[in-house]
mmCIF file of C-alpha atoms in Angstrom:
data_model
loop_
_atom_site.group_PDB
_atom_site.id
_atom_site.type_symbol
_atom_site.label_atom_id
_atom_site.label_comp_id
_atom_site.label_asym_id
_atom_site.label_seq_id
_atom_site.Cartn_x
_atom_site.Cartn_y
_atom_site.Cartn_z
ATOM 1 C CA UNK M 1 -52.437 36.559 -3.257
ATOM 2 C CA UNK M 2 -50.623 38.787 -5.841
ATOM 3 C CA UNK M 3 -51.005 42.259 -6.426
ATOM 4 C CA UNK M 4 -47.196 42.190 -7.227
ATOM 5 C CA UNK M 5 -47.428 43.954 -10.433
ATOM 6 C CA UNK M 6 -49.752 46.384 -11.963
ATOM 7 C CA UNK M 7 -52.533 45.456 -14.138
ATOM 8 C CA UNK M 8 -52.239 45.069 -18.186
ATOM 9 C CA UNK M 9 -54.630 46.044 -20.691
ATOM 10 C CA UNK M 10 -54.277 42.513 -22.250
ATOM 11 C CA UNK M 11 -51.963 39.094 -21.759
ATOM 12 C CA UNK M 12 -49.344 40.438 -23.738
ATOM 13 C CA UNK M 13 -49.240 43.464 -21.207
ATOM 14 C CA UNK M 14 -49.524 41.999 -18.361
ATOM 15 C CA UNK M 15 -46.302 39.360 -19.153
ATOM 16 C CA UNK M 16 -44.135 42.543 -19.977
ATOM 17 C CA UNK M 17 -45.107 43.695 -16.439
ATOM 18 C CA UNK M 18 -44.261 40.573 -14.864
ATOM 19 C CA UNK M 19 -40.998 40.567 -16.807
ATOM 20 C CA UNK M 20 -39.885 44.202 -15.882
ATOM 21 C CA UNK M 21 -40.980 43.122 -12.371
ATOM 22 C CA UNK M 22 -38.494 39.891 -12.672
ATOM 23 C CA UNK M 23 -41.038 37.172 -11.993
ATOM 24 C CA UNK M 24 -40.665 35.764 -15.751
ATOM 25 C CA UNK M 25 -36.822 35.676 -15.852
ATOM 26 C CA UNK M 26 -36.335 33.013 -19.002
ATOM 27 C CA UNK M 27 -37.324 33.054 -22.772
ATOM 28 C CA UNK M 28 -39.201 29.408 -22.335
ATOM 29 C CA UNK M 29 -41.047 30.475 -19.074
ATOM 30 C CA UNK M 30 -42.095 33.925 -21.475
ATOM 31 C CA UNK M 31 -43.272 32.030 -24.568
ATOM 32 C CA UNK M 32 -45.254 29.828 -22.620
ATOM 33 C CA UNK M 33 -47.232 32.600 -20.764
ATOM 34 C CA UNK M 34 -48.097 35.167 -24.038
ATOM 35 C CA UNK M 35 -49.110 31.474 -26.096
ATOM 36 C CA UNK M 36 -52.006 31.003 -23.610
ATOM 37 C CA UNK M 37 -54.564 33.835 -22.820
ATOM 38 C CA UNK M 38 -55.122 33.926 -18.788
ATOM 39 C CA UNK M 39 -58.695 35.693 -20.345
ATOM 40 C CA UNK M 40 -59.531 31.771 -21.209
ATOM 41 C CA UNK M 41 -59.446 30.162 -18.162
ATOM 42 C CA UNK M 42 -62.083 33.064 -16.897
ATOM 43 C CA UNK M 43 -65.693 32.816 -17.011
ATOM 44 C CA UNK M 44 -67.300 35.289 -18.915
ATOM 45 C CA UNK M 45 -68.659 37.643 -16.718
ATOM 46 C CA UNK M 46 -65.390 37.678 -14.808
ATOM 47 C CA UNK M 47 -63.212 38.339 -17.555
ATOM 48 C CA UNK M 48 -61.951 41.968 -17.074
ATOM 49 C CA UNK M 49 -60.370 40.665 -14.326
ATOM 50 C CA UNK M 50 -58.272 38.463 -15.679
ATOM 51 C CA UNK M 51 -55.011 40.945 -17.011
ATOM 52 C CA UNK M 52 -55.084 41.971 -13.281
ATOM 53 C CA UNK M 53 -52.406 40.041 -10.611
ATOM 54 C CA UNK M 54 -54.790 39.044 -8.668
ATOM 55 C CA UNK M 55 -56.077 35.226 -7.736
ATOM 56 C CA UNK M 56 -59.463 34.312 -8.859
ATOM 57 C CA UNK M 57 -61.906 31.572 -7.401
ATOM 58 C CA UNK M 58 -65.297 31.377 -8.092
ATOM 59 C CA UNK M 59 -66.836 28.411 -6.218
ATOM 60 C CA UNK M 60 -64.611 25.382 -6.906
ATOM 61 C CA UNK M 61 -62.821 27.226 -9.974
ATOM 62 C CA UNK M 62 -59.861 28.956 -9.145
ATOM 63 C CA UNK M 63 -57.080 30.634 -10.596
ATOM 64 C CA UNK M 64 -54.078 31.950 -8.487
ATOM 65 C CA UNK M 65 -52.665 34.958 -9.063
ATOM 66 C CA UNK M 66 -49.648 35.985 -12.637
ATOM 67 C CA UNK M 67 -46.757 36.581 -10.302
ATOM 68 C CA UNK M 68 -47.593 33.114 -8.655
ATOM 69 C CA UNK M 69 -47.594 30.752 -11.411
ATOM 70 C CA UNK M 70 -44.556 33.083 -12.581
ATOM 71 C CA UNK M 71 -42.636 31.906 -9.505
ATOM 72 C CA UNK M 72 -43.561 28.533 -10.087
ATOM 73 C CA UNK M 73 -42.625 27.811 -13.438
ATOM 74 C CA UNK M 74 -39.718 29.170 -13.070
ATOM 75 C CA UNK M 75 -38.528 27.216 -10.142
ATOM 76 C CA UNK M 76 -39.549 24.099 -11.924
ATOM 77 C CA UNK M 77 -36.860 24.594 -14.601
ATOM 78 C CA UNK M 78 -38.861 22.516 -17.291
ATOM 79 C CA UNK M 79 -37.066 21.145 -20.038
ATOM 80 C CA UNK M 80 -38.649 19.289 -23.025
ATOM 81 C CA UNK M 81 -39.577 15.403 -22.365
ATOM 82 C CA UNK M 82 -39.846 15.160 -18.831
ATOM 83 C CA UNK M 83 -42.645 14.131 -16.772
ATOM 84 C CA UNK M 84 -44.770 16.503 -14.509
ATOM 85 C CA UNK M 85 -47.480 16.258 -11.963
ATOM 86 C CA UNK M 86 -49.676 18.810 -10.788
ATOM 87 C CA UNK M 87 -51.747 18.110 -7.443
ATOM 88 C CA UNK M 88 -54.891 20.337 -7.206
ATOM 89 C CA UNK M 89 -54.882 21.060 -11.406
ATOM 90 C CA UNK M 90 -57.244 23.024 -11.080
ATOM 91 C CA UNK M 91 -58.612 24.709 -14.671
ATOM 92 C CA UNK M 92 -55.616 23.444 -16.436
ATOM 93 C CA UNK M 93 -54.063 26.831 -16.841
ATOM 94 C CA UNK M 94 -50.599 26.155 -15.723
ATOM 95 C CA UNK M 95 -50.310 22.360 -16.865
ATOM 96 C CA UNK M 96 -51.369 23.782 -20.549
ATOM 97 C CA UNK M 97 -48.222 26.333 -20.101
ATOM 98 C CA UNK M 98 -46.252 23.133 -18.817
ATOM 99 C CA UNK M 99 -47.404 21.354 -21.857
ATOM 100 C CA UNK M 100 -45.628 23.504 -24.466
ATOM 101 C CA UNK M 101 -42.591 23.704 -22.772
ATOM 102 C CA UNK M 102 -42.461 19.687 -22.122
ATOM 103 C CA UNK M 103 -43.131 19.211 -25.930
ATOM 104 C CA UNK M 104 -44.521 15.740 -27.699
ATOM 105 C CA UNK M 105 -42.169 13.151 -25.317
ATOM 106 C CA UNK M 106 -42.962 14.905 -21.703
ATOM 107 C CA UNK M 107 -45.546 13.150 -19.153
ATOM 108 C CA UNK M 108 -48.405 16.060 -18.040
ATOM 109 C CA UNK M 109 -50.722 14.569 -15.195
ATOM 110 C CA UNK M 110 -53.240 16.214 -13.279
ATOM 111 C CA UNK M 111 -54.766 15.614 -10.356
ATOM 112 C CA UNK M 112 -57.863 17.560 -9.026
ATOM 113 C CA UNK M 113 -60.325 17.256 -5.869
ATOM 114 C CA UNK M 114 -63.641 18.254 -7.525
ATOM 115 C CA UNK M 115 -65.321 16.488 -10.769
ATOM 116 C CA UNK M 116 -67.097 20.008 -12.239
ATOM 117 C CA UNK M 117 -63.670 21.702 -12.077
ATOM 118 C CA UNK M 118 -61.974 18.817 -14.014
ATOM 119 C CA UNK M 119 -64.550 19.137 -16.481
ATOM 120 C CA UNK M 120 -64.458 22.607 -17.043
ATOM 121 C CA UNK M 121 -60.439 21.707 -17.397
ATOM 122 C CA UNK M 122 -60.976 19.718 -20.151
ATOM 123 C CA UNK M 123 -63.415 22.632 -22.133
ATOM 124 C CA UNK M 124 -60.373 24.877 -21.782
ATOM 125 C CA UNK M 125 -57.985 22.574 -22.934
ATOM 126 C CA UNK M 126 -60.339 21.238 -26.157
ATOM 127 C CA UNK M 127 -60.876 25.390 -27.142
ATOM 128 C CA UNK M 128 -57.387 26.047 -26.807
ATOM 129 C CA UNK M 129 -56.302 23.276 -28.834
ATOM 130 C CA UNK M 130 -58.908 23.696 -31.640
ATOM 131 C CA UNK M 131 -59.290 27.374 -31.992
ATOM 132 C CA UNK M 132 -55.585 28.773 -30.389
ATOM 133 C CA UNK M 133 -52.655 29.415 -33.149
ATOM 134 C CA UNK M 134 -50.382 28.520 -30.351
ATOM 135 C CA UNK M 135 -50.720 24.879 -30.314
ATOM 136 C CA UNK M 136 -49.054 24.997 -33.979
ATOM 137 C CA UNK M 137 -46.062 26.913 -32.876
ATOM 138 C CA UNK M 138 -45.151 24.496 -29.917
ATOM 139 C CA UNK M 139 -45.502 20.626 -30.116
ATOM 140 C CA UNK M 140 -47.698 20.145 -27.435
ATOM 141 C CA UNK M 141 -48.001 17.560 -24.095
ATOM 142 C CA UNK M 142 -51.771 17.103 -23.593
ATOM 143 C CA UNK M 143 -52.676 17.036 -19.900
ATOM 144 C CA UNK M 144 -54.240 14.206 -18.929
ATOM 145 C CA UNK M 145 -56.764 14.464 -15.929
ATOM 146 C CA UNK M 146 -57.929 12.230 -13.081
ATOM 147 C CA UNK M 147 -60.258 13.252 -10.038
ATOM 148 C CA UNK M 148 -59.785 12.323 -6.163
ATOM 149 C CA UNK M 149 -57.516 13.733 -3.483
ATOM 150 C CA UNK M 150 -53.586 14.170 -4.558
ATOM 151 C CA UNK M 151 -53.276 12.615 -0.426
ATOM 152 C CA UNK M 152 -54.622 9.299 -1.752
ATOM 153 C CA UNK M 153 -52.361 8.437 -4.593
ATOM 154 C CA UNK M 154 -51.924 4.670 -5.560
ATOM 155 C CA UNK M 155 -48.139 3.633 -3.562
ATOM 156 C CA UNK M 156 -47.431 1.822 -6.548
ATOM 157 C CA UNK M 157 -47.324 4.935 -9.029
ATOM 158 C CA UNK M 158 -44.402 6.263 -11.156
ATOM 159 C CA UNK M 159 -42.208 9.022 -10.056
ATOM 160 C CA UNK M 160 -42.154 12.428 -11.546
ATOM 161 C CA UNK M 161 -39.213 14.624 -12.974
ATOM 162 C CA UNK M 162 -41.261 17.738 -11.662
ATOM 163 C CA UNK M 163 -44.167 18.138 -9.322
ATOM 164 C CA UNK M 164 -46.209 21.445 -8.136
ATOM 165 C CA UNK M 165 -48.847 21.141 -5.365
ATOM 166 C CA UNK M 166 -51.640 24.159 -5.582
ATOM 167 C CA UNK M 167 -52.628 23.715 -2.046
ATOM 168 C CA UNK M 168 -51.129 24.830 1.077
ATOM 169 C CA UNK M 169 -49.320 21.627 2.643
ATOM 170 C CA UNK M 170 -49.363 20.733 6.069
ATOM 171 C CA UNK M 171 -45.202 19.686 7.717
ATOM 172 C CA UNK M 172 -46.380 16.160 8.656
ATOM 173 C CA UNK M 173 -47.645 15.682 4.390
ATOM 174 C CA UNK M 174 -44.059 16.784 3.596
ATOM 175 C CA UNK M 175 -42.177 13.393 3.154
ATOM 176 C CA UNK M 176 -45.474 12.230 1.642
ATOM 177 C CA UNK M 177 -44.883 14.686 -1.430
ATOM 178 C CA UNK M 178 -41.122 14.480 -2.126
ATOM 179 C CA UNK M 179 -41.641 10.610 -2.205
ATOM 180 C CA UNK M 180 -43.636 11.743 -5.871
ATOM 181 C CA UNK M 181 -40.225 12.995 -6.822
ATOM 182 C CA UNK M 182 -37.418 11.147 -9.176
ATOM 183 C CA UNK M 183 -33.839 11.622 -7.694
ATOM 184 C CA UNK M 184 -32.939 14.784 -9.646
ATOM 185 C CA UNK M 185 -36.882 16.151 -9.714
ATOM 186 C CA UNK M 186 -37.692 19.303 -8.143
ATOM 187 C CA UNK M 187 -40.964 19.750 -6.296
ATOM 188 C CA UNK M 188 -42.950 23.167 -6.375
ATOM 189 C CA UNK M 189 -45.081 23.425 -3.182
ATOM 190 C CA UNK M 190 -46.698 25.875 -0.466
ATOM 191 C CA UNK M 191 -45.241 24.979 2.765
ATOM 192 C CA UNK M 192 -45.779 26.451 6.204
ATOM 193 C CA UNK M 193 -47.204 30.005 4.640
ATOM 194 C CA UNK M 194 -43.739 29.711 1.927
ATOM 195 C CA UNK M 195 -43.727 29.023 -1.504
ATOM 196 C CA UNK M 196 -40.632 26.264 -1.231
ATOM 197 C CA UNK M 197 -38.267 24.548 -4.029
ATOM 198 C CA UNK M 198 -36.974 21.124 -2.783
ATOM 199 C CA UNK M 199 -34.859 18.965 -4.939
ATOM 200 C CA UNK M 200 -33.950 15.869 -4.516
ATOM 201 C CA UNK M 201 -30.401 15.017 -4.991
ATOM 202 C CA UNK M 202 -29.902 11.625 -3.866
ATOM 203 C CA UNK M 203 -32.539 8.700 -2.823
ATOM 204 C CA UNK M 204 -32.874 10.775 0.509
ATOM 205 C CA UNK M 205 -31.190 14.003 0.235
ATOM 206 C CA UNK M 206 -32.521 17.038 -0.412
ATOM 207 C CA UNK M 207 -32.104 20.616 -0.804
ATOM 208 C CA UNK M 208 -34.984 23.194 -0.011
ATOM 209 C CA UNK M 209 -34.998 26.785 -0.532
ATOM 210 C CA UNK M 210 -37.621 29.141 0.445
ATOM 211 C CA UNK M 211 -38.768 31.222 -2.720
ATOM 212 C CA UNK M 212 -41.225 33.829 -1.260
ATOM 213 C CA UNK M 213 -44.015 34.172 1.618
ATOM 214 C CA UNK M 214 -47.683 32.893 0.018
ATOM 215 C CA UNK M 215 -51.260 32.356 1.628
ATOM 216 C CA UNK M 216 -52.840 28.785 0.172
ATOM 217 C CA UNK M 217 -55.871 27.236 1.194
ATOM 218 C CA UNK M 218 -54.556 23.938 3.204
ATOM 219 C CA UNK M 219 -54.994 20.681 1.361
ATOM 220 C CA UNK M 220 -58.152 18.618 1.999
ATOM 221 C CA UNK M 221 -57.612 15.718 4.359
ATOM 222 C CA UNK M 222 -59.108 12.399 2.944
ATOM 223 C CA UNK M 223 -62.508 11.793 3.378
ATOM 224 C CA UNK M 224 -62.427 7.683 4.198
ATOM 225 C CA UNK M 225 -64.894 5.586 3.156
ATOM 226 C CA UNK M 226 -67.772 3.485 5.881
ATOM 227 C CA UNK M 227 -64.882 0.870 5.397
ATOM 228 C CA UNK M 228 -62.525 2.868 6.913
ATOM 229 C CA UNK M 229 -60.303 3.079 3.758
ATOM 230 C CA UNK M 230 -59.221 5.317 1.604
ATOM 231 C CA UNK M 231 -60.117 5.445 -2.378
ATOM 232 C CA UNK M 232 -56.939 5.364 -4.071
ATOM 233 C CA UNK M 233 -56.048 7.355 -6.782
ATOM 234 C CA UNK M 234 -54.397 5.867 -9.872
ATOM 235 C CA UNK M 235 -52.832 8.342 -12.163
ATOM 236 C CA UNK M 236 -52.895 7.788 -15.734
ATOM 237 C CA UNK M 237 -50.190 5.411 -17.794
ATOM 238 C CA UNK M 238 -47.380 6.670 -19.257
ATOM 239 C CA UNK M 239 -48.738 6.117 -22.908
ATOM 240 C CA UNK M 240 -46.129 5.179 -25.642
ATOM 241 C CA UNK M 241 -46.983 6.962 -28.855
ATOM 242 C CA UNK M 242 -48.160 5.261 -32.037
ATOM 243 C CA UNK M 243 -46.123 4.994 -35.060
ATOM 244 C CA UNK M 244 -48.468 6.903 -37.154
ATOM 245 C CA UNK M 245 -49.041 9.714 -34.527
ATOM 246 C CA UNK M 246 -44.239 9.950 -34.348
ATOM 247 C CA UNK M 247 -44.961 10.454 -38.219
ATOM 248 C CA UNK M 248 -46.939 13.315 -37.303
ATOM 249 C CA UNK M 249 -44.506 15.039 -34.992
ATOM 250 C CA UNK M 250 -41.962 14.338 -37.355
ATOM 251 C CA UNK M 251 -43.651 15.858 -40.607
ATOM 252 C CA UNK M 252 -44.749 19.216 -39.192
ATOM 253 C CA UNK M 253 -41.293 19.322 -37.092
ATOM 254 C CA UNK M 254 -40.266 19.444 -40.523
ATOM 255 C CA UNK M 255 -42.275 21.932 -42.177
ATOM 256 C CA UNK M 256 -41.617 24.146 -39.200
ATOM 257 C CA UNK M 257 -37.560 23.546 -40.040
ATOM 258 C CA UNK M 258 -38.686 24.824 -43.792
ATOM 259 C CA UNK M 259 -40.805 27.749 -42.766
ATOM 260 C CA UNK M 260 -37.685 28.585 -40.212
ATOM 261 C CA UNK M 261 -35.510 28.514 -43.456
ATOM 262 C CA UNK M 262 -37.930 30.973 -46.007
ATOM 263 C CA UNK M 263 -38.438 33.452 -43.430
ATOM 264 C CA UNK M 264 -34.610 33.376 -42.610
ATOM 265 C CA UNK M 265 -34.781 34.164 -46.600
ATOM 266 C CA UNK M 266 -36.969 36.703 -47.018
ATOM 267 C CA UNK M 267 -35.725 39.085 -43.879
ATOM 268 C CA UNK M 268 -32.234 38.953 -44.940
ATOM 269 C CA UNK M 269 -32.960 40.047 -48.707
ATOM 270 C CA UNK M 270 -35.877 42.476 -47.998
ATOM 271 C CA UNK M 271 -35.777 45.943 -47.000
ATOM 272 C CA UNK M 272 -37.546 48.217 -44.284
ATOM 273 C CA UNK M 273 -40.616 50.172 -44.783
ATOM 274 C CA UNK M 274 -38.949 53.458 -44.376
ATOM 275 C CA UNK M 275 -40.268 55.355 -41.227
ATOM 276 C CA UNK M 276 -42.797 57.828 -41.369
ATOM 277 C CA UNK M 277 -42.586 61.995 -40.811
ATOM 278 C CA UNK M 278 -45.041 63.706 -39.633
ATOM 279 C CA UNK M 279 -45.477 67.205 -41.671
ATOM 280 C CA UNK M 280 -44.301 70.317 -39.659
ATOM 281 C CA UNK M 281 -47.011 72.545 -38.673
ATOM 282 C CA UNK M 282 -46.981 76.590 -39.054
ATOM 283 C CA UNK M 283 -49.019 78.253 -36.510
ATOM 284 C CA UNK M 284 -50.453 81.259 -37.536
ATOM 285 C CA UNK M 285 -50.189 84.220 -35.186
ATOM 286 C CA UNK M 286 -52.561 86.628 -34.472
ATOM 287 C CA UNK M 287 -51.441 90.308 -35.288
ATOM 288 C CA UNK M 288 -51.278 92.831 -33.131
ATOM 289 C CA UNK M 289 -52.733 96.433 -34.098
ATOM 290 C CA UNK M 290 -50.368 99.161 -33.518
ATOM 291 C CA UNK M 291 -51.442 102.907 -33.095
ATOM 292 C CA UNK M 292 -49.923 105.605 -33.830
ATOM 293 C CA UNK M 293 -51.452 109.175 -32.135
ATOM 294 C CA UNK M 294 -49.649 112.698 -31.936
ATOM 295 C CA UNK M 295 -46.260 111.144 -30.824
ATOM 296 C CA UNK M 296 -47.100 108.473 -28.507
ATOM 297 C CA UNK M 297 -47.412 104.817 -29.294
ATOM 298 C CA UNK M 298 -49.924 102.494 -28.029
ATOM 299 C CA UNK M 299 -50.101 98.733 -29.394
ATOM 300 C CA UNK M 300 -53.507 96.979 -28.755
ATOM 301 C CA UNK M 301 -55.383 94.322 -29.901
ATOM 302 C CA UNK M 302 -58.903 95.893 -31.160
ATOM 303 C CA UNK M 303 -60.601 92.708 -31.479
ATOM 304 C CA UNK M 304 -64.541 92.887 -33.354
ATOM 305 C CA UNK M 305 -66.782 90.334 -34.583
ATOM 306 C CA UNK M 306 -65.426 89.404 -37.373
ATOM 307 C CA UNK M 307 -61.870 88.793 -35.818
ATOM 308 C CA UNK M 308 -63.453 86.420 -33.671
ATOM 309 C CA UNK M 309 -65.224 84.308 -36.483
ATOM 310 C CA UNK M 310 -61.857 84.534 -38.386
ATOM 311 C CA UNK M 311 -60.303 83.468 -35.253
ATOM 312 C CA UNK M 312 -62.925 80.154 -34.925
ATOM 313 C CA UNK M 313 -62.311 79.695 -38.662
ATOM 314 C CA UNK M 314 -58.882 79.263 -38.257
ATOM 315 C CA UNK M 315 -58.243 77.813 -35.422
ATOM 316 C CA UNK M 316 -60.927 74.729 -37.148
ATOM 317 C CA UNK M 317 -59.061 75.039 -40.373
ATOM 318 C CA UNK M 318 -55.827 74.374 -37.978
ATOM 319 C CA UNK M 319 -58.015 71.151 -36.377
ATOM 320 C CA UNK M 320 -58.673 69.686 -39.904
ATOM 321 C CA UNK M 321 -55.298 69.940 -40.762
ATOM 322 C CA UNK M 322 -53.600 68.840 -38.109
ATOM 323 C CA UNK M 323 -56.409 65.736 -38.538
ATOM 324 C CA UNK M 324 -55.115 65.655 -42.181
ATOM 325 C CA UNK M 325 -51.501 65.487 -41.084
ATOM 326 C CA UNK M 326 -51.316 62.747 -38.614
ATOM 327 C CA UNK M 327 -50.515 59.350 -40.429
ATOM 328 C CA UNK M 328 -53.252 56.779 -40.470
ATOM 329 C CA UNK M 329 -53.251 54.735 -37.250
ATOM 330 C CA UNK M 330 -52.096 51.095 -38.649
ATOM 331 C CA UNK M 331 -53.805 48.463 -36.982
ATOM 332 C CA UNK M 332 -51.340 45.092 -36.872
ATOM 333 C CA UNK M 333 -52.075 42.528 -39.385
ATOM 334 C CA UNK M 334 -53.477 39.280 -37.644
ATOM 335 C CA UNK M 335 -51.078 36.822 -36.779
ATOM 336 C CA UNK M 336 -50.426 34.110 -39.518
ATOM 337 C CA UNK M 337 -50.067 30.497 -38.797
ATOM 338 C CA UNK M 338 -47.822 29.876 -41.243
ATOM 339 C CA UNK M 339 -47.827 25.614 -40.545
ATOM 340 C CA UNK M 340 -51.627 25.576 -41.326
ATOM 341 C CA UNK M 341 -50.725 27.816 -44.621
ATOM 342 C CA UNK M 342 -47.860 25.563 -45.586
ATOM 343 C CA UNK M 343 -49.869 22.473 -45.076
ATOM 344 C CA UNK M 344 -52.309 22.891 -46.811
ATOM 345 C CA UNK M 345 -50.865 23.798 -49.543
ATOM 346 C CA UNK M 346 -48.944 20.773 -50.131
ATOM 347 C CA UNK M 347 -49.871 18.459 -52.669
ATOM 348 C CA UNK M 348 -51.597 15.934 -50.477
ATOM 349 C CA UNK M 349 -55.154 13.981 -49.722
ATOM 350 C CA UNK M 350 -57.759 16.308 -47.606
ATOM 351 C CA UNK M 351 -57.768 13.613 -44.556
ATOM 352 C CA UNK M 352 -53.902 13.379 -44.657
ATOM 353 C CA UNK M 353 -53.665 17.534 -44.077
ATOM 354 C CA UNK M 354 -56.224 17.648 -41.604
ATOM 355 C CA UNK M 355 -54.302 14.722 -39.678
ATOM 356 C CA UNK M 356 -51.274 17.075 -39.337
ATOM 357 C CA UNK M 357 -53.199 19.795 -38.252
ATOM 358 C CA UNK M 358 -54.935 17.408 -35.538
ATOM 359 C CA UNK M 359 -58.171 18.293 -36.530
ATOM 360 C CA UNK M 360 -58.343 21.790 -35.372
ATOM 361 C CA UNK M 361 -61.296 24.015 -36.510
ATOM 362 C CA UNK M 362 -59.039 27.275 -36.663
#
């Protein structure tokens, strides 16, 4: 699948094509796919693939395609604090995008088939959140998760405000999946060869709409046990956050307020760089020879040997100075991460900074 929209040089690109193309329509949905580089979630030797709208799978690993996950988080309508599970999580791609827009108070669960893809999840998610300046401009819902099939979830588990299924689903699993659903979620799902939105309104009312034609693999039927039953699949708690780690949500929301408040500062008082001319070229032109016998008149060019060096000479003096001319190319300044700066700068204890900044290596 995909294919929607051409490819991009880099992530950055390849969002404004999805945008132009209308497949990122909001400002949260945007933010959330330029903080995470799809080039992450690739293997190395695949990697020049990944700015391209095209699904990737390489063996269990697989990726579907920009203008998919586009869809999706868009019909999911994620707000901060609410809870979401994804069924078939795959490399943790899209539930990292969830995660910033769900902020410190949302629920992010995963559940995924195979036990080397759930690992590899978790490698993304530890490099993005120590090495990726991203992670200090959002407050971030870790994903948390769990292996075995999403058919085989515990009867007992909470409901979610917002579920997405990454596998195509079969009409009889259909009541099985909106049961997942709070009244008021919305569920994300391929059904019957259609990308389908189906919220639940009431405790058994529903309204479905049909977002755009897709081609999943079907979900995996449970493999049952000699026993005959299934392995159930308990999805993690809903964890209540420490004291200590509320502090730390509330101190860098904080210094984010104060950084808001300088820059706010310094752009209203300070001025432009004022734009740059290029210098106008004159282009030398050749003369013509013009002469003159009994009382006719014949203009030609008598061209000899040294007209023709002249000619090389200045048509290389007119290289190097068109060269000279052109203003030097200005290569952006790397992005600053203006929380680490501010923290640690404060007047505080090594551990204590380090503790707001989670650790992180970058």
């Amino acid at each position: 699948m995909g294919g929607a929209v051409s490819a991009g040089e880099d992530n950055d690109e390849l969002i404004d094509n999805l945008k132009e193309a209308q497949y990122i329509r909001t400002e949260l949905v945007e933010q959330a796919f330029r903080a995470i580089d799809r080039a992450d979630y690739y293997l190395e030797e695949f990697k020049d693939n990944a700015y391209k709208d095209l699904a990737w799978k390489h063996g269990n690993i697989h990726l579907s395609a920009p203008c998919i996950y586009s869809e999706v988080m868009e019909a999911l309508d994620l707000q901060p604090g609410l809870s979401f599970l994804n069924l078939g999580s795959g490399t943790g791609y899209l539930s990292s995008m969830v995660g910033l827009i769900l902020g410190p108070f949302g629920v992010n669960h995963g559940v995924e088939l195979h036990s080397d893809v759930i690992e590899y999840a978790k490698q993304k998610l530890d490099f993005f959140i120590k090495t990726s300046d991203s992670f200090d401009k959002f407050e971030f819902c870790e994903p948390s998760f769990v292996t075995g099939n999403c058919l085989e979830i515990s009867p007992d588990c909470t409901q979610y405000d917002r579920v997405y299924c990454g596998a195509g689903v079969q009409k009889e699993h259909e009541d099985y999946m909106k049961n997942l659903l709070k009244v008021g979620g919305i569920l994300v799902m391929p059904l019957e060869e259609k990308l389908t939105k189906i919220t639940r309104t009431g405790p058994s009312a529903w309204e479905t709409k049909k977002i755009l034609a897709v081609s999943f693999a079907p979900l995996i039927q449970p493999n049952h046990t000699d026993s005959g039953k299934s392995k159930l699949v308990h999805l993690p708690p809903v964890a209540v956050r420490s004291l200590q780690d509320l502090a730390r949500i509330a101190i860098r929301g904080t210094i984010k307020k104060i950084i808001h408040q300088e820059t706010m500062s310094k752009t209203g008082n300070g001025l432009k760089n004022p734009p740059r001319f290029k210098r106008r070229r004159l282009r030398r032109r050749r003369m013509e020879t013009i002469v003159f016998l009994d009382k006719e008149v014949f203009a030609s060019r008598i061209s000899n040997q040294s007209d023709d060096n002249n000619n090389s000479e200045e048509m290389e003096e007119e290289r190097r100075e068109e060269e000279e001319a052109k203003p030097p190319e200005l290569k952006p300044d790397p992005p600053v991460n203006f929380l680490r700066e501010k923290v640690l700068s404060l007047p505080l204890p090594d551990p204590l900074k380090y503790y707001l900044l989670y650790y992180r290596e970058k």
